[in-house]
């Protein structure tokens, strides 16, 4: 007969500590997003609107396509998507989704479905979407490789992926300089030293194009296809 022995109290506390710590971080981050939602709605579009618009339009999304945007936030990108496609948007921040939902109601759109969801654990079947987009999200999540694995899982074979984000520069002197800010930005919820290759290696993705919209842009645009 086997007997299950409960761990000693201090031992159990040590085992539970990472879980409690992770929950605390998520709660603090959700509160931060709630506080930032108004400023995000005003300032963020000024920074990212143009390259998001042109990148989505370049996908030439066919009629009837199913599209997933991971980290849709307040819906800055929503006006760009064609109304002949079905767009599902997910985000961890419910206050931001509330702003996006009001925008949907105001515009009378019927091609959007918004859901509160963790990007690292997508609640969708395998091969559910023809396109997946993610704008300025991958450096915010705690496990970017897991997020990318989930995105790849729900993308159909031959489906297209569009990611726009800041990644660690290939130029060593720039990378070293920006790396110094990472300890500060992590407290604000994002990292500066994530390398693009690290989030796509070992995944069934074929990178079709990786580029910046201008030589002075902080952001890299990555287009890939699921093999």
PDB file of C-alpha atoms in Angstrom:
ATOM      1  CA  UNK A   1       0.000   0.000   0.000  1.00  0.00           C
ATOM      2  CA  UNK A   2       1.343   3.425  -0.946  1.00  0.00           C
ATOM      3  CA  UNK A   3       0.811   6.341   1.392  1.00  0.00           C
ATOM      4  CA  UNK A   4       0.710   9.921   0.136  1.00  0.00           C
ATOM      5  CA  UNK A   5       2.584  12.152   2.524  1.00  0.00           C
ATOM      6  CA  UNK A   6       1.799  15.854   2.437  1.00  0.00           C
ATOM      7  CA  UNK A   7       4.903  18.022   2.226  1.00  0.00           C
ATOM      8  CA  UNK A   8       6.040  19.775   5.373  1.00  0.00           C
ATOM      9  CA  UNK A   9       4.651  23.264   5.787  1.00  0.00           C
ATOM     10  CA  UNK A  10       7.875  25.047   4.945  1.00  0.00           C
ATOM     11  CA  UNK A  11       8.508  22.679   2.061  1.00  0.00           C
ATOM     12  CA  UNK A  12       4.983  23.233   0.753  1.00  0.00           C
ATOM     13  CA  UNK A  13       5.430  26.971   1.054  1.00  0.00           C
ATOM     14  CA  UNK A  14       8.557  26.773  -1.056  1.00  0.00           C
ATOM     15  CA  UNK A  15       6.698  24.729  -3.678  1.00  0.00           C
ATOM     16  CA  UNK A  16       3.791  27.155  -3.755  1.00  0.00           C
ATOM     17  CA  UNK A  17       5.972  30.275  -3.794  1.00  0.00           C
ATOM     18  CA  UNK A  18       6.582  30.365  -7.559  1.00  0.00           C
ATOM     19  CA  UNK A  19       2.865  29.967  -8.224  1.00  0.00           C
ATOM     20  CA  UNK A  20       1.958  32.759  -5.811  1.00  0.00           C
ATOM     21  CA  UNK A  21       4.701  34.940  -7.229  1.00  0.00           C
ATOM     22  CA  UNK A  22       3.464  34.350 -10.780  1.00  0.00           C
ATOM     23  CA  UNK A  23      -0.112  35.166  -9.776  1.00  0.00           C
ATOM     24  CA  UNK A  24       1.042  38.366  -8.092  1.00  0.00           C
ATOM     25  CA  UNK A  25       2.946  39.459 -11.188  1.00  0.00           C
ATOM     26  CA  UNK A  26      -0.070  38.773 -13.424  1.00  0.00           C
ATOM     27  CA  UNK A  27      -2.357  40.697 -11.066  1.00  0.00           C
ATOM     28  CA  UNK A  28       0.031  43.645 -10.952  1.00  0.00           C
ATOM     29  CA  UNK A  29       0.400  43.612 -14.724  1.00  0.00           C
ATOM     30  CA  UNK A  30      -3.384  43.484 -15.239  1.00  0.00           C
ATOM     31  CA  UNK A  31      -3.742  46.479 -12.879  1.00  0.00           C
ATOM     32  CA  UNK A  32      -1.003  48.310 -14.772  1.00  0.00           C
ATOM     33  CA  UNK A  33      -2.793  47.723 -18.082  1.00  0.00           C
ATOM     34  CA  UNK A  34      -6.018  48.987 -16.537  1.00  0.00           C
ATOM     35  CA  UNK A  35      -4.274  52.207 -15.500  1.00  0.00           C
ATOM     36  CA  UNK A  36      -2.594  52.569 -18.883  1.00  0.00           C
ATOM     37  CA  UNK A  37      -5.660  51.950 -21.040  1.00  0.00           C
ATOM     38  CA  UNK A  38      -6.648  55.647 -21.427  1.00  0.00           C
ATOM     39  CA  UNK A  39      -3.098  56.757 -22.277  1.00  0.00           C
ATOM     40  CA  UNK A  40      -2.647  53.734 -24.529  1.00  0.00           C
ATOM     41  CA  UNK A  41      -5.736  54.736 -26.488  1.00  0.00           C
ATOM     42  CA  UNK A  42      -4.373  58.243 -27.100  1.00  0.00           C
ATOM     43  CA  UNK A  43      -0.615  57.763 -27.532  1.00  0.00           C
ATOM     44  CA  UNK A  44      -0.072  54.267 -28.900  1.00  0.00           C
ATOM     45  CA  UNK A  45      -1.860  54.871 -32.227  1.00  0.00           C
ATOM     46  CA  UNK A  46       0.460  57.786 -32.924  1.00  0.00           C
ATOM     47  CA  UNK A  47       3.451  55.477 -32.660  1.00  0.00           C
ATOM     48  CA  UNK A  48       2.257  52.367 -34.465  1.00  0.00           C
ATOM     49  CA  UNK A  49      -0.763  53.181 -36.637  1.00  0.00           C
ATOM     50  CA  UNK A  50       1.012  53.602 -39.970  1.00  0.00           C
ATOM     51  CA  UNK A  51       3.117  50.464 -40.014  1.00  0.00           C
ATOM     52  CA  UNK A  52       0.271  48.336 -38.680  1.00  0.00           C
ATOM     53  CA  UNK A  53      -2.083  49.674 -41.372  1.00  0.00           C
ATOM     54  CA  UNK A  54       0.303  49.030 -44.242  1.00  0.00           C
ATOM     55  CA  UNK A  55       1.332  45.602 -42.909  1.00  0.00           C
ATOM     56  CA  UNK A  56      -2.250  44.348 -42.534  1.00  0.00           C
ATOM     57  CA  UNK A  57      -3.182  45.665 -45.958  1.00  0.00           C
ATOM     58  CA  UNK A  58      -0.182  43.894 -47.477  1.00  0.00           C
ATOM     59  CA  UNK A  59      -1.604  40.537 -46.347  1.00  0.00           C
ATOM     60  CA  UNK A  60      -4.422  40.938 -48.890  1.00  0.00           C
ATOM     61  CA  UNK A  61      -6.776  38.908 -46.669  1.00  0.00           C
ATOM     62  CA  UNK A  62      -9.265  36.964 -48.842  1.00  0.00           C
ATOM     63  CA  UNK A  63     -13.008  36.891 -48.277  1.00  0.00           C
ATOM     64  CA  UNK A  64     -14.123  34.405 -45.621  1.00  0.00           C
ATOM     65  CA  UNK A  65     -10.715  34.180 -43.937  1.00  0.00           C
ATOM     66  CA  UNK A  66     -10.454  33.586 -40.204  1.00  0.00           C
ATOM     67  CA  UNK A  67      -7.998  35.950 -38.540  1.00  0.00           C
ATOM     68  CA  UNK A  68      -6.692  35.990 -34.974  1.00  0.00           C
ATOM     69  CA  UNK A  69      -5.078  39.072 -33.475  1.00  0.00           C
ATOM     70  CA  UNK A  70      -3.154  38.267 -30.310  1.00  0.00           C
ATOM     71  CA  UNK A  71      -3.075  41.220 -27.933  1.00  0.00           C
ATOM     72  CA  UNK A  72      -5.674  43.370 -29.658  1.00  0.00           C
ATOM     73  CA  UNK A  73      -5.740  45.831 -26.752  1.00  0.00           C
ATOM     74  CA  UNK A  74      -8.101  48.745 -27.278  1.00  0.00           C
ATOM     75  CA  UNK A  75      -8.554  47.870 -30.937  1.00  0.00           C
ATOM     76  CA  UNK A  76      -6.173  50.330 -32.589  1.00  0.00           C
ATOM     77  CA  UNK A  77      -5.810  47.963 -35.565  1.00  0.00           C
ATOM     78  CA  UNK A  78      -9.499  47.099 -35.982  1.00  0.00           C
ATOM     79  CA  UNK A  79     -10.450  49.660 -38.663  1.00  0.00           C
ATOM     80  CA  UNK A  80      -7.824  48.223 -41.027  1.00  0.00           C
ATOM     81  CA  UNK A  81      -9.170  44.671 -41.196  1.00  0.00           C
ATOM     82  CA  UNK A  82     -11.486  43.912 -44.124  1.00  0.00           C
ATOM     83  CA  UNK A  83     -15.131  43.409 -43.194  1.00  0.00           C
ATOM     84  CA  UNK A  84     -15.314  40.331 -45.425  1.00  0.00           C
ATOM     85  CA  UNK A  85     -13.147  38.384 -42.926  1.00  0.00           C
ATOM     86  CA  UNK A  86     -13.942  37.055 -39.448  1.00  0.00           C
ATOM     87  CA  UNK A  87     -11.605  38.637 -36.900  1.00  0.00           C
ATOM     88  CA  UNK A  88     -11.077  37.205 -33.423  1.00  0.00           C
ATOM     89  CA  UNK A  89      -9.200  39.441 -31.017  1.00  0.00           C
ATOM     90  CA  UNK A  90      -7.829  38.314 -27.675  1.00  0.00           C
ATOM     91  CA  UNK A  91      -6.179  40.193 -24.844  1.00  0.00           C
ATOM     92  CA  UNK A  92      -5.391  39.612 -21.196  1.00  0.00           C
ATOM     93  CA  UNK A  93      -6.622  43.086 -20.241  1.00  0.00           C
ATOM     94  CA  UNK A  94     -10.383  43.238 -19.855  1.00  0.00           C
ATOM     95  CA  UNK A  95     -10.397  47.069 -19.448  1.00  0.00           C
ATOM     96  CA  UNK A  96      -8.712  47.394 -22.843  1.00  0.00           C
ATOM     97  CA  UNK A  97     -11.154  44.924 -24.377  1.00  0.00           C
ATOM     98  CA  UNK A  98     -14.012  47.021 -23.012  1.00  0.00           C
ATOM     99  CA  UNK A  99     -12.664  50.019 -24.946  1.00  0.00           C
ATOM    100  CA  UNK A 100     -12.389  47.872 -28.082  1.00  0.00           C
ATOM    101  CA  UNK A 101     -15.927  46.543 -27.627  1.00  0.00           C
ATOM    102  CA  UNK A 102     -17.312  50.073 -27.379  1.00  0.00           C
ATOM    103  CA  UNK A 103     -15.546  50.877 -30.630  1.00  0.00           C
ATOM    104  CA  UNK A 104     -17.198  47.866 -32.279  1.00  0.00           C
ATOM    105  CA  UNK A 105     -20.620  48.968 -31.087  1.00  0.00           C
ATOM    106  CA  UNK A 106     -20.017  52.558 -32.153  1.00  0.00           C
ATOM    107  CA  UNK A 107     -18.958  51.529 -35.670  1.00  0.00           C
ATOM    108  CA  UNK A 108     -21.636  48.858 -36.035  1.00  0.00           C
ATOM    109  CA  UNK A 109     -19.111  46.159 -36.942  1.00  0.00           C
ATOM    110  CA  UNK A 110     -20.267  42.547 -36.932  1.00  0.00           C
ATOM    111  CA  UNK A 111     -17.061  40.816 -38.035  1.00  0.00           C
ATOM    112  CA  UNK A 112     -15.224  40.989 -34.691  1.00  0.00           C
ATOM    113  CA  UNK A 113     -15.264  38.590 -31.753  1.00  0.00           C
ATOM    114  CA  UNK A 114     -13.334  39.723 -28.657  1.00  0.00           C
ATOM    115  CA  UNK A 115     -12.269  37.395 -25.875  1.00  0.00           C
ATOM    116  CA  UNK A 116     -10.246  37.733 -22.671  1.00  0.00           C
ATOM    117  CA  UNK A 117      -7.501  35.144 -23.014  1.00  0.00           C
ATOM    118  CA  UNK A 118      -3.878  34.403 -22.169  1.00  0.00           C
ATOM    119  CA  UNK A 119      -1.673  34.498 -25.271  1.00  0.00           C
ATOM    120  CA  UNK A 120       0.462  31.722 -23.788  1.00  0.00           C
ATOM    121  CA  UNK A 121      -2.516  29.366 -23.568  1.00  0.00           C
ATOM    122  CA  UNK A 122      -4.873  29.904 -26.481  1.00  0.00           C
ATOM    123  CA  UNK A 123      -8.282  28.319 -26.089  1.00  0.00           C
ATOM    124  CA  UNK A 124      -8.670  27.359 -29.756  1.00  0.00           C
ATOM    125  CA  UNK A 125      -8.369  24.025 -31.603  1.00  0.00           C
ATOM    126  CA  UNK A 126      -5.313  23.274 -33.715  1.00  0.00           C
ATOM    127  CA  UNK A 127      -5.228  24.849 -37.189  1.00  0.00           C
ATOM    128  CA  UNK A 128      -8.134  27.238 -36.558  1.00  0.00           C
ATOM    129  CA  UNK A 129      -6.967  30.382 -38.362  1.00  0.00           C
ATOM    130  CA  UNK A 130      -5.820  31.441 -41.823  1.00  0.00           C
ATOM    131  CA  UNK A 131      -3.937  34.459 -40.457  1.00  0.00           C
ATOM    132  CA  UNK A 132      -2.512  35.382 -37.054  1.00  0.00           C
ATOM    133  CA  UNK A 133      -1.259  38.858 -36.200  1.00  0.00           C
ATOM    134  CA  UNK A 134       0.548  40.118 -33.101  1.00  0.00           C
ATOM    135  CA  UNK A 135       1.577  43.742 -32.687  1.00  0.00           C
ATOM    136  CA  UNK A 136       3.947  44.783 -29.887  1.00  0.00           C
ATOM    137  CA  UNK A 137       2.961  41.832 -27.730  1.00  0.00           C
ATOM    138  CA  UNK A 138       5.750  39.261 -27.812  1.00  0.00           C
ATOM    139  CA  UNK A 139       8.082  41.280 -25.566  1.00  0.00           C
ATOM    140  CA  UNK A 140       5.294  41.832 -23.034  1.00  0.00           C
ATOM    141  CA  UNK A 141       4.325  38.227 -22.270  1.00  0.00           C
ATOM    142  CA  UNK A 142       6.330  36.289 -19.689  1.00  0.00           C
ATOM    143  CA  UNK A 143       7.026  33.326 -22.006  1.00  0.00           C
ATOM    144  CA  UNK A 144       7.360  34.579 -25.595  1.00  0.00           C
ATOM    145  CA  UNK A 145       8.482  31.204 -26.948  1.00  0.00           C
ATOM    146  CA  UNK A 146       5.359  29.579 -25.515  1.00  0.00           C
ATOM    147  CA  UNK A 147       3.194  32.275 -27.025  1.00  0.00           C
ATOM    148  CA  UNK A 148       4.755  31.728 -30.445  1.00  0.00           C
ATOM    149  CA  UNK A 149       4.303  27.961 -30.137  1.00  0.00           C
ATOM    150  CA  UNK A 150       0.611  28.503 -29.384  1.00  0.00           C
ATOM    151  CA  UNK A 151       0.239  30.893 -32.320  1.00  0.00           C
ATOM    152  CA  UNK A 152       1.840  28.348 -34.627  1.00  0.00           C
ATOM    153  CA  UNK A 153      -0.410  25.586 -33.280  1.00  0.00           C
ATOM    154  CA  UNK A 154      -3.627  27.444 -34.112  1.00  0.00           C
ATOM    155  CA  UNK A 155      -2.396  28.575 -37.537  1.00  0.00           C
ATOM    156  CA  UNK A 156      -3.415  26.418 -40.488  1.00  0.00           C
ATOM    157  CA  UNK A 157      -0.703  24.883 -42.692  1.00  0.00           C
ATOM    158  CA  UNK A 158       0.057  27.509 -45.304  1.00  0.00           C
ATOM    159  CA  UNK A 159      -1.429  30.159 -43.019  1.00  0.00           C
ATOM    160  CA  UNK A 160       0.298  33.521 -42.667  1.00  0.00           C
ATOM    161  CA  UNK A 161       1.789  35.111 -39.564  1.00  0.00           C
ATOM    162  CA  UNK A 162       2.447  38.825 -39.109  1.00  0.00           C
ATOM    163  CA  UNK A 163       4.450  40.037 -36.099  1.00  0.00           C
ATOM    164  CA  UNK A 164       5.516  43.611 -35.431  1.00  0.00           C
ATOM    165  CA  UNK A 165       7.730  44.229 -32.442  1.00  0.00           C
ATOM    166  CA  UNK A 166      10.939  45.668 -31.098  1.00  0.00           C
ATOM    167  CA  UNK A 167      13.657  43.028 -31.166  1.00  0.00           C
ATOM    168  CA  UNK A 168      17.276  43.111 -30.073  1.00  0.00           C
ATOM    169  CA  UNK A 169      19.337  44.826 -32.727  1.00  0.00           C
ATOM    170  CA  UNK A 170      21.691  42.825 -34.923  1.00  0.00           C
ATOM    171  CA  UNK A 171      24.183  45.652 -34.494  1.00  0.00           C
ATOM    172  CA  UNK A 172      26.229  44.787 -31.436  1.00  0.00           C
ATOM    173  CA  UNK A 173      26.840  48.330 -30.220  1.00  0.00           C
ATOM    174  CA  UNK A 174      23.145  49.187 -30.388  1.00  0.00           C
ATOM    175  CA  UNK A 175      22.177  45.886 -28.739  1.00  0.00           C
ATOM    176  CA  UNK A 176      24.615  46.428 -25.871  1.00  0.00           C
ATOM    177  CA  UNK A 177      23.345  49.953 -25.299  1.00  0.00           C
ATOM    178  CA  UNK A 178      19.666  48.977 -25.307  1.00  0.00           C
ATOM    179  CA  UNK A 179      20.312  45.905 -23.139  1.00  0.00           C
ATOM    180  CA  UNK A 180      21.164  48.256 -20.277  1.00  0.00           C
ATOM    181  CA  UNK A 181      17.569  49.437 -20.201  1.00  0.00           C
ATOM    182  CA  UNK A 182      16.142  45.932 -19.859  1.00  0.00           C
ATOM    183  CA  UNK A 183      16.235  45.830 -16.059  1.00  0.00           C
ATOM    184  CA  UNK A 184      14.169  49.032 -16.016  1.00  0.00           C
ATOM    185  CA  UNK A 185      11.664  48.150 -18.741  1.00  0.00           C
ATOM    186  CA  UNK A 186      10.935  44.761 -17.202  1.00  0.00           C
ATOM    187  CA  UNK A 187       9.472  46.534 -14.200  1.00  0.00           C
ATOM    188  CA  UNK A 188       7.188  48.368 -16.621  1.00  0.00           C
ATOM    189  CA  UNK A 189       6.077  45.131 -18.249  1.00  0.00           C
ATOM    190  CA  UNK A 190       8.256  44.554 -21.318  1.00  0.00           C
ATOM    191  CA  UNK A 191      11.755  43.459 -22.271  1.00  0.00           C
ATOM    192  CA  UNK A 192      14.233  45.046 -24.659  1.00  0.00           C
ATOM    193  CA  UNK A 193      16.690  42.197 -25.225  1.00  0.00           C
ATOM    194  CA  UNK A 194      14.531  39.599 -26.961  1.00  0.00           C
ATOM    195  CA  UNK A 195      16.042  38.302 -30.200  1.00  0.00           C
ATOM    196  CA  UNK A 196      13.730  37.553 -33.100  1.00  0.00           C
ATOM    197  CA  UNK A 197      15.364  34.235 -33.938  1.00  0.00           C
ATOM    198  CA  UNK A 198      14.858  32.944 -30.412  1.00  0.00           C
ATOM    199  CA  UNK A 199      11.053  33.007 -30.715  1.00  0.00           C
ATOM    200  CA  UNK A 200      10.753  31.263 -34.082  1.00  0.00           C
ATOM    201  CA  UNK A 201      13.501  28.657 -34.039  1.00  0.00           C
ATOM    202  CA  UNK A 202      12.348  25.033 -33.881  1.00  0.00           C
ATOM    203  CA  UNK A 203       8.844  26.020 -35.002  1.00  0.00           C
ATOM    204  CA  UNK A 204       7.319  24.961 -38.353  1.00  0.00           C
ATOM    205  CA  UNK A 205       7.502  28.501 -39.689  1.00  0.00           C
ATOM    206  CA  UNK A 206       9.107  29.786 -42.852  1.00  0.00           C
ATOM    207  CA  UNK A 207      10.112  33.430 -42.540  1.00  0.00           C
ATOM    208  CA  UNK A 208       9.200  35.101 -45.834  1.00  0.00           C
ATOM    209  CA  UNK A 209      10.354  38.581 -44.976  1.00  0.00           C
ATOM    210  CA  UNK A 210      11.905  40.430 -42.049  1.00  0.00           C
ATOM    211  CA  UNK A 211      12.363  44.180 -42.380  1.00  0.00           C
ATOM    212  CA  UNK A 212      11.912  47.648 -40.883  1.00  0.00           C
ATOM    213  CA  UNK A 213       9.480  50.173 -42.322  1.00  0.00           C
ATOM    214  CA  UNK A 214      12.295  52.750 -42.305  1.00  0.00           C
ATOM    215  CA  UNK A 215      15.999  52.788 -41.384  1.00  0.00           C
ATOM    216  CA  UNK A 216      15.152  54.736 -38.231  1.00  0.00           C
ATOM    217  CA  UNK A 217      12.265  52.556 -37.057  1.00  0.00           C
ATOM    218  CA  UNK A 218      12.502  50.849 -33.681  1.00  0.00           C
ATOM    219  CA  UNK A 219      10.240  48.067 -34.859  1.00  0.00           C
ATOM    220  CA  UNK A 220      10.802  44.968 -36.970  1.00  0.00           C
ATOM    221  CA  UNK A 221       8.094  43.501 -39.211  1.00  0.00           C
ATOM    222  CA  UNK A 222       8.181  39.739 -39.589  1.00  0.00           C
ATOM    223  CA  UNK A 223       6.065  37.857 -42.117  1.00  0.00           C
ATOM    224  CA  UNK A 224       6.069  34.071 -41.992  1.00  0.00           C
ATOM    225  CA  UNK A 225       4.130  31.085 -43.296  1.00  0.00           C
ATOM    226  CA  UNK A 226       3.298  27.908 -41.431  1.00  0.00           C
ATOM    227  CA  UNK A 227       4.908  24.907 -43.113  1.00  0.00           C
TER     228      UNK A 227
END
